[in-house]
Coordinates of C-alpha atoms and ligand atoms in Angstrom, one line a residue:
M1 CA 299.0 62.9 274.5
T2 CA 297.8 59.8 276.3
A3 CA 296.6 57.1 273.9
P4 CA 292.9 56.3 274.3
Q5 CA 292.3 53.1 276.3
A6 CA 289.7 50.4 275.8
P7 CA 287.5 49.8 278.8
H8 CA 288.2 46.4 280.4
Q9 CA 284.5 45.5 280.0
T10 CA 281.2 47.2 279.2
R11 CA 280.7 49.7 282.0
T12 CA 277.4 49.8 283.8
F13 CA 277.0 53.2 285.4
Q14 CA 274.6 53.3 288.4
S15 CA 274.1 57.0 289.0
V16 CA 274.3 59.3 286.0
L17 CA 274.1 63.1 285.8
V18 CA 272.6 64.2 282.5
T19 CA 272.7 67.9 281.8
G20 CA 270.4 69.6 279.3
G21 CA 268.0 66.6 279.4
A22 CA 264.9 68.8 278.8
G23 CA 266.3 69.9 275.4
F24 CA 265.9 68.2 272.1
I25 CA 268.8 65.7 272.1
G26 CA 268.9 65.4 275.9
S27 CA 265.3 64.3 276.2
H28 CA 266.0 61.5 273.7
V29 CA 269.1 60.5 275.6
V30 CA 267.2 60.3 278.9
R31 CA 264.6 58.1 277.2
T32 CA 267.2 55.9 275.6
L33 CA 269.2 55.4 278.8
L34 CA 266.1 54.5 280.8
R35 CA 264.9 52.1 278.1
N36 CA 268.3 50.3 277.8
H37 CA 269.5 50.2 281.4
E38 CA 267.1 48.7 284.0
G39 CA 269.2 49.6 287.1
I40 CA 270.2 53.2 286.1
R41 CA 269.4 56.3 288.1
I42 CA 269.4 59.6 286.3
V43 CA 269.4 63.1 287.6
N44 CA 268.5 65.5 284.8
L45 CA 269.9 69.0 285.4
D46 CA 268.4 71.6 283.2
V47 CA 267.9 75.4 283.7
L48 CA 264.9 75.4 281.3
T49 CA 265.9 78.1 278.8
Y50 CA 263.5 78.8 275.9
A51 CA 264.9 75.5 274.4
G52 CA 264.3 73.3 277.4
N53 CA 260.8 72.1 278.0
L54 CA 259.4 69.6 280.5
S55 CA 256.8 68.6 277.9
N56 CA 259.7 66.9 276.1
L57 CA 259.8 64.4 279.0
R58 CA 256.2 63.7 279.5
D59 CA 256.6 60.0 278.8
V60 CA 259.2 59.5 281.5
E61 CA 257.3 61.5 284.2
G62 CA 256.3 58.5 286.2
D63 CA 259.7 56.8 286.1
A64 CA 261.2 56.8 289.6
R65 CA 264.7 56.3 288.1
H66 CA 264.5 59.8 286.6
T67 CA 264.8 62.9 288.8
F68 CA 264.5 66.3 287.2
V69 CA 266.4 69.3 288.8
K70 CA 265.9 72.8 287.6
G71 CA 269.3 74.5 287.8
D72 CA 272.3 76.0 286.1
I73 CA 275.5 74.1 285.2
Q74 CA 277.3 77.3 286.2
D75 CA 276.1 77.0 289.8
G76 CA 279.0 75.3 291.6
A77 CA 277.3 75.0 295.0
L78 CA 274.3 73.3 293.4
L79 CA 276.5 70.9 291.6
A80 CA 278.5 70.1 294.7
G81 CA 275.3 69.3 296.5
L82 CA 274.1 67.1 293.7
F83 CA 277.4 65.1 293.5
E84 CA 277.3 64.7 297.3
E85 CA 273.7 63.5 297.4
H86 CA 273.7 61.2 294.3
A87 CA 277.4 60.0 294.1
F88 CA 277.4 60.2 290.3
D89 CA 279.7 57.8 288.5
A90 CA 279.1 59.4 285.1
V91 CA 278.2 62.7 283.6
V92 CA 276.6 63.0 280.2
H93 CA 276.9 66.7 279.4
L94 CA 274.6 68.1 276.8
A95 CA 273.5 71.4 278.3
A96 CA 274.4 74.3 276.0
E97 CA 273.2 77.2 274.1
S98 CA 272.9 75.5 270.7
H99 CA 271.6 77.8 268.0
V100 CA 274.1 79.5 265.7
D101 CA 271.9 82.5 264.8
R102 CA 271.4 83.3 268.5
S103 CA 275.2 83.1 269.0
I104 CA 275.7 85.7 266.4
E105 CA 273.3 88.0 268.2
N106 CA 274.4 87.3 271.7
P107 CA 277.8 85.6 271.9
L108 CA 278.4 86.2 275.6
A109 CA 275.6 83.9 276.6
F110 CA 277.2 81.1 274.6
L111 CA 280.7 81.7 276.1
E112 CA 279.3 81.7 279.6
T113 CA 277.1 78.6 279.3
N114 CA 279.2 76.5 277.0
I115 CA 282.7 77.3 278.3
L116 CA 282.3 78.4 281.9
G117 CA 279.3 76.0 282.4
T118 CA 281.4 73.1 281.2
A119 CA 284.4 74.1 283.3
T120 CA 282.2 74.5 286.4
L121 CA 280.8 71.0 285.8
L122 CA 284.2 69.5 285.3
N123 CA 285.4 71.1 288.5
A124 CA 282.5 69.7 290.5
A125 CA 283.2 66.2 289.0
K126 CA 286.9 66.4 289.8
T127 CA 286.3 67.5 293.4
S128 CA 283.7 64.8 294.0
W129 CA 285.6 62.0 292.3
T130 CA 288.9 62.9 294.0
A131 CA 287.3 63.1 297.4
R132 CA 285.5 59.7 296.9
G133 CA 288.6 58.1 295.5
C134 CA 286.7 56.9 292.4
M135 CA 288.2 59.1 289.7
E136 CA 289.5 56.1 287.7
T137 CA 286.1 54.3 287.5
S138 CA 284.1 57.4 286.7
L139 CA 283.5 59.0 283.3
F140 CA 282.8 62.6 282.0
Y141 CA 281.2 62.4 278.6
H142 CA 281.0 65.6 276.6
I143 CA 278.6 65.9 273.7
S144 CA 279.9 68.2 271.0
T145 CA 279.5 69.3 267.4
D146 CA 281.1 68.8 264.1
E147 CA 281.1 72.6 263.7
V148 CA 284.4 72.7 265.7
Y149 CA 286.1 71.6 262.6
G150 CA 285.1 74.6 260.5
S151 CA 283.8 74.5 257.0
L152 CA 284.5 72.1 254.1
G153 CA 284.7 72.8 250.4
E154 CA 283.0 70.6 247.9
D155 CA 285.0 67.5 248.9
G156 CA 286.3 65.8 252.0
L157 CA 284.9 64.7 255.3
F158 CA 285.7 65.7 258.9
T159 CA 287.6 63.0 260.8
E160 CA 288.7 63.0 264.4
T161 CA 292.1 64.4 263.5
T162 CA 290.8 67.3 261.4
P163 CA 292.3 70.5 263.0
Y164 CA 289.8 72.6 264.9
D165 CA 288.8 75.8 263.0
P166 CA 285.6 77.1 264.6
R167 CA 284.1 80.1 263.0
S168 CA 280.9 81.2 264.8
P169 CA 280.6 82.2 268.4
Y170 CA 278.6 79.0 269.0
S171 CA 281.3 76.7 267.4
A172 CA 284.1 78.6 269.1
S173 CA 282.4 78.1 272.5
K174 CA 282.0 74.4 271.8
A175 CA 285.6 74.0 270.6
S176 CA 286.8 75.8 273.8
S177 CA 284.7 73.4 275.9
D178 CA 286.2 70.4 274.1
H179 CA 289.7 71.7 274.9
V180 CA 288.8 72.2 278.5
V181 CA 287.5 68.7 278.8
R182 CA 290.7 67.3 277.3
A183 CA 292.7 69.5 279.6
Y184 CA 291.0 67.8 282.6
H185 CA 291.9 64.4 281.2
H186 CA 295.6 65.2 280.6
T187 CA 296.1 67.3 283.7
Y188 CA 294.1 65.6 286.3
G189 CA 293.7 62.1 284.8
M190 CA 289.9 62.5 284.6
P191 CA 288.4 59.8 282.3
V192 CA 286.7 61.6 279.5
V193 CA 285.2 60.9 276.2
I194 CA 283.9 63.4 273.5
S195 CA 281.7 62.9 270.5
N196 CA 281.2 65.4 267.7
C197 CA 278.0 65.0 265.8
S198 CA 276.4 66.5 262.7
N199 CA 273.0 68.1 262.4
N200 CA 270.3 66.2 264.2
Y201 CA 266.6 66.1 263.2
G202 CA 263.6 64.4 264.7
S203 CA 260.8 64.9 267.3
H204 CA 260.9 67.5 270.0
Q205 CA 263.4 69.9 268.2
F206 CA 262.8 73.5 268.9
P207 CA 261.3 75.1 265.8
E208 CA 264.1 77.6 265.3
K209 CA 266.3 75.0 263.6
L210 CA 265.9 74.4 259.9
I211 CA 263.7 71.3 259.7
P212 CA 261.1 72.0 262.4
L213 CA 261.0 75.7 261.4
M214 CA 260.3 74.8 257.8
I215 CA 257.7 72.1 258.7
R216 CA 255.8 74.6 260.9
N217 CA 255.9 77.4 258.4
I218 CA 254.8 75.1 255.5
V219 CA 251.8 73.9 257.6
E220 CA 250.9 77.5 258.6
G221 CA 251.5 79.0 255.1
R222 CA 254.3 81.3 256.4
E223 CA 257.3 82.3 254.4
L224 CA 260.3 79.9 254.3
P225 CA 263.5 81.9 254.9
I226 CA 266.4 80.4 253.0
Y227 CA 269.8 82.0 253.9
G228 CA 271.8 83.1 250.9
E229 CA 271.3 80.9 247.9
G230 CA 270.4 77.8 249.9
V231 CA 273.5 75.9 248.6
N232 CA 275.1 75.3 252.0
V233 CA 275.3 71.6 252.8
R234 CA 274.6 69.8 256.1
D235 CA 274.8 66.1 257.1
W236 CA 271.6 65.1 258.8
L237 CA 271.3 62.3 261.4
W238 CA 268.1 61.1 263.1
V239 CA 268.2 62.1 266.7
E240 CA 267.4 58.7 268.0
D241 CA 270.4 57.3 266.2
H242 CA 272.5 60.0 267.9
A243 CA 271.0 59.0 271.3
A244 CA 271.8 55.3 270.5
A245 CA 275.4 56.4 269.6
I246 CA 275.6 58.3 272.9
D247 CA 274.5 55.2 274.8
V248 CA 277.1 53.0 273.1
I249 CA 279.9 55.6 273.7
L250 CA 278.9 56.1 277.3
N251 CA 279.1 52.4 278.0
R252 CA 281.9 51.2 275.7
G253 CA 283.8 54.3 274.5
W254 CA 287.5 54.3 275.0
V255 CA 288.7 56.6 277.7
G256 CA 290.3 59.7 276.2
D257 CA 288.9 58.9 272.8
T258 CA 286.9 61.1 270.4
Y259 CA 284.1 59.9 268.1
N260 CA 282.6 61.6 265.1
V261 CA 278.9 60.8 264.7
G262 CA 277.1 61.4 261.4
G263 CA 274.6 60.2 258.9
L264 CA 276.6 60.1 255.6
N265 CA 273.6 62.0 254.4
E266 CA 274.4 65.4 252.9
W267 CA 271.7 67.8 251.7
R268 CA 271.8 71.3 250.2
N269 CA 269.4 73.4 252.3
I270 CA 267.3 74.3 249.3
D271 CA 266.9 70.7 248.2
L272 CA 265.9 69.7 251.8
V273 CA 263.3 72.4 251.9
H274 CA 261.9 71.2 248.6
K275 CA 261.7 67.7 250.0
L276 CA 259.9 69.0 253.1
I277 CA 257.4 70.9 251.0
E278 CA 256.7 67.7 249.0
L279 CA 256.2 65.6 252.2
V280 CA 254.1 68.1 254.1
D281 CA 251.9 69.2 251.1
A282 CA 251.2 65.5 250.4
K283 CA 250.3 64.8 254.0
L284 CA 247.9 67.8 254.1
G285 CA 246.3 66.8 250.8
R286 CA 247.6 69.9 249.0
E287 CA 248.4 70.2 245.4
H288 CA 252.0 68.9 244.6
G289 CA 254.5 71.6 245.3
Q290 CA 251.9 74.2 246.3
S291 CA 254.0 75.6 249.1
K292 CA 257.0 76.3 246.9
S293 CA 255.7 79.9 246.5
L294 CA 256.5 80.4 250.2
I295 CA 260.2 80.2 249.7
R296 CA 262.1 83.4 250.3
F297 CA 265.8 83.8 249.7
V298 CA 266.9 86.1 252.6
K299 CA 270.1 87.7 253.8
D300 CA 272.8 85.1 254.5
R301 CA 273.8 84.1 258.0
A302 CA 277.0 86.0 258.9
G303 CA 280.1 83.8 258.4
H304 CA 277.8 81.0 257.2
D305 CA 279.8 77.7 257.1
M306 CA 279.4 76.2 253.6
R307 CA 279.5 72.5 254.2
Y308 CA 279.7 69.9 257.0
A309 CA 280.2 66.2 256.4
I310 CA 281.3 63.5 258.8
D311 CA 283.4 60.4 258.5
A312 CA 282.0 58.2 261.3
S313 CA 284.0 55.1 260.4
H314 CA 286.0 55.3 263.6
L315 CA 282.9 54.9 265.7
E316 CA 281.6 52.1 263.5
A317 CA 285.0 50.2 263.5
R318 CA 285.7 50.6 267.2
L319 CA 282.2 50.4 268.7
G320 CA 280.0 49.0 266.0
W321 CA 277.5 51.9 265.8
K322 CA 275.8 52.9 262.6
P323 CA 272.6 54.7 261.8
S324 CA 269.5 52.5 261.9
V325 CA 267.1 54.4 259.6
T326 CA 267.3 55.9 256.2
F327 CA 266.7 59.6 255.7
E328 CA 263.5 58.8 253.9
E329 CA 262.2 56.9 256.9
G330 CA 263.4 59.3 259.5
L331 CA 262.2 62.4 257.7
A332 CA 258.7 61.0 257.0
G333 CA 258.4 60.0 260.7
T334 CA 259.5 63.4 261.8
V335 CA 257.0 65.2 259.5
D336 CA 254.3 62.9 260.9
W337 CA 255.3 63.7 264.5
Y338 CA 255.1 67.5 264.0
L339 CA 251.8 67.2 262.3
E340 CA 250.4 65.1 265.1
N341 CA 251.9 67.3 267.9
Q342 CA 250.7 70.8 267.0
D343 CA 249.9 71.3 270.7
W344 CA 253.6 70.7 271.6
L345 CA 254.6 73.3 269.0
E346 CA 252.1 75.7 270.4
E347 CA 253.3 75.1 274.0
V348 CA 257.0 75.6 273.2
T349 CA 256.7 78.5 270.9
S350 CA 254.7 80.8 273.2
G351 CA 256.3 83.5 275.3
E352 CA 259.9 84.4 274.9
Y353 CA 260.4 82.5 271.7
Q354 CA 257.5 84.4 270.1
K355 CA 259.3 87.7 270.6
Y356 CA 262.5 86.3 269.2
Y357 CA 260.7 84.8 266.2
E358 CA 259.1 88.1 265.3
A359 CA 262.4 90.1 265.7
H360 CA 264.4 87.5 263.8
Y361 CA 262.2 86.3 261.0
T362 CA 260.1 89.3 260.0
N363 CA 261.5 92.1 257.9
R364 CA 264.5 90.0 256.8
G365 CA 266.1 91.6 253.8
Ligands
NAD1 P1 268.8 72.4 272.8 O1 269.1 73.8 272.7 O2 267.6 71.8 272.3 O3 268.9 72.0 274.4 C1 269.9 72.5 275.3 C2 269.3 72.3 276.7 O4 270.3 72.8 277.6 C3 268.0 73.0 277.0 O5 267.1 72.1 277.6 C4 268.4 74.1 277.9 O6 267.4 74.5 278.8 C5 269.6 73.5 278.6 N1 270.6 74.5 279.1 C6 271.0 75.6 278.5 N2 271.8 76.3 279.3 C7 271.9 75.7 280.5 C8 272.5 75.9 281.7 N3 273.3 77.0 281.9 N4 272.4 75.0 282.7 C9 271.6 73.9 282.6 N5 270.9 73.7 281.4 C10 271.1 74.5 280.4 O7 270.1 71.7 272.3 P2 270.3 70.3 271.5 O8 270.1 70.5 270.1 O9 269.5 69.3 272.2 O10 271.9 70.1 271.8 C11 272.3 69.4 272.9 C12 273.8 69.3 272.9 O11 274.2 68.6 271.7 C13 274.5 70.6 272.8 O12 275.7 70.6 273.6 C14 274.9 70.8 271.4 O13 276.0 71.6 271.2 C15 275.1 69.4 270.9 N6 274.9 69.1 269.5 C16 273.7 69.4 268.9 C17 273.5 69.1 267.6 C18 272.2 69.4 266.9 O14 272.1 69.2 265.7 N7 271.2 69.9 267.6 C19 274.5 68.4 266.9 C20 275.7 68.1 267.5 C21 275.9 68.5 268.8
DAU2 O1 276.3 70.5 262.8 C1 275.8 70.4 264.1 C2 275.1 71.7 264.4 O2 273.9 71.7 263.7 C3 274.8 71.7 265.9 O3 276.0 71.8 266.6 C4 273.9 73.0 266.3 O4 273.6 73.0 267.6 C5 272.7 72.9 265.4 O5 271.9 74.1 265.6 C6 273.0 72.8 263.9 O6 273.6 74.0 263.4 P1 273.2 74.6 262.0 O7 273.5 76.0 262.0 O8 273.8 73.8 260.9 O9 271.6 74.3 262.0 P2 270.4 75.2 261.6 O10 269.2 74.3 261.7 O11 270.3 76.5 262.3 O12 270.7 75.5 260.1 C7 270.8 74.5 259.1 C8 271.2 75.1 257.8 O13 270.0 75.8 257.3 C9 272.3 76.2 257.9 O14 273.0 76.1 256.7 C10 271.5 77.5 257.9 C11 270.3 77.2 257.1 N1 269.0 77.9 257.5 C12 268.6 77.8 258.8 C13 267.5 78.4 259.3 C14 267.1 78.4 260.7 C15 268.3 78.6 256.6 O15 268.6 78.7 255.4 N2 267.1 79.2 257.0 C16 266.7 79.2 258.3 O16 265.7 79.8 258.7

């Protein structure tokens, strides 16, 4: 294996292709890059699945440095045209099918988007950077997940050398895409970097994921489905801290390196749901703990990973990143955002999602 190499200096990419920039994390990444890099030009390629929504990007609509393109990362001809037109010197790849429950119901969509989509994108980058003779100065940055490492017992943390052991169709597809990215580095000399992050929370997250789903259901007085006994553990990181880490890694990450990103912030699902009940009930002036009666222990997720926890010390030691907010601050701000943005919730949860929600969350045994 080639040893990761430090960049000679902080890179300043001029023309960046961001994929999946209308999704939850991607929209925060677009905002962060525009805020921190005056001279940047971003093309944001997103096919707008149920999880992608242009209302996530309202505040950058007037920014001439940001161009939105509706399209699929599996469309090689479209990608070739975009590389030709915009001469990208970096790709920040977030587009993916991202929800584990959906991957259990429809694995093929995950394999297609996450593996074939990533491979198609890598191929377009390779073709363009080879033809333009700029392979060495370009960068393919792949955003991945801690789920590739499998599931932990009560102790221990995932490090960058933890062997891969993905266990859901989602994590298997992400693990495969990580391998394909590394293959392009080792086989074709493409400069790549990968980061594997823990569970994100914050504004603009589609309300099928635990935190926004629970906030929404508490507000509306709907049942709160807890899988199994609620003892599974996740490490939660504020999405804007993840976006800040992505910015740092894009500009200073060592070529060929991997960075784990996490919050050192482990919660059992049931404890987190109690915390959310406390926060939302207080904000709505309800009696303390009133919404606890909405909790329902439902059938467990198939193959449910027990615990994820991240050792992010490599990223801190090498690039100086660490989370900027406490979970108390981040979660309170997140609850406020969802309470103040009911119209956003309404907008993103109409249509296709509504059907999924009804099928998925009603009559659960
Ligand atoms: P998301 O589901 O909110 O957004 C994914 C975006 O990708 C959507 O805008 C969707 O329209 C777009 N997309 C899907 N298929 C596409 C295709 N074929 N072509 C173009 N665009 C397509 O996901 P997210 O939570 O923002 O996650 C973003 C990335 O970060 C994913 O790669 C995910 O694996 C990774 N990740 C997520 C988390 C998390 O906690 N959410 C943690 C670690 C890593
Ligand atoms: O660890 C990073 C991963 O975190 C990302 O790669 C994924 O894209 C992201 O979706 C997330 O995966 P999880 O499966 O951990 O997140 P989710 O919000 O779906 O579930 C969090 C935990 O809460 C998990 O143990 C399952 C449980 N859960 C979830 C839902 C939606 C419930 O108990 N009830 C629910 O209704």
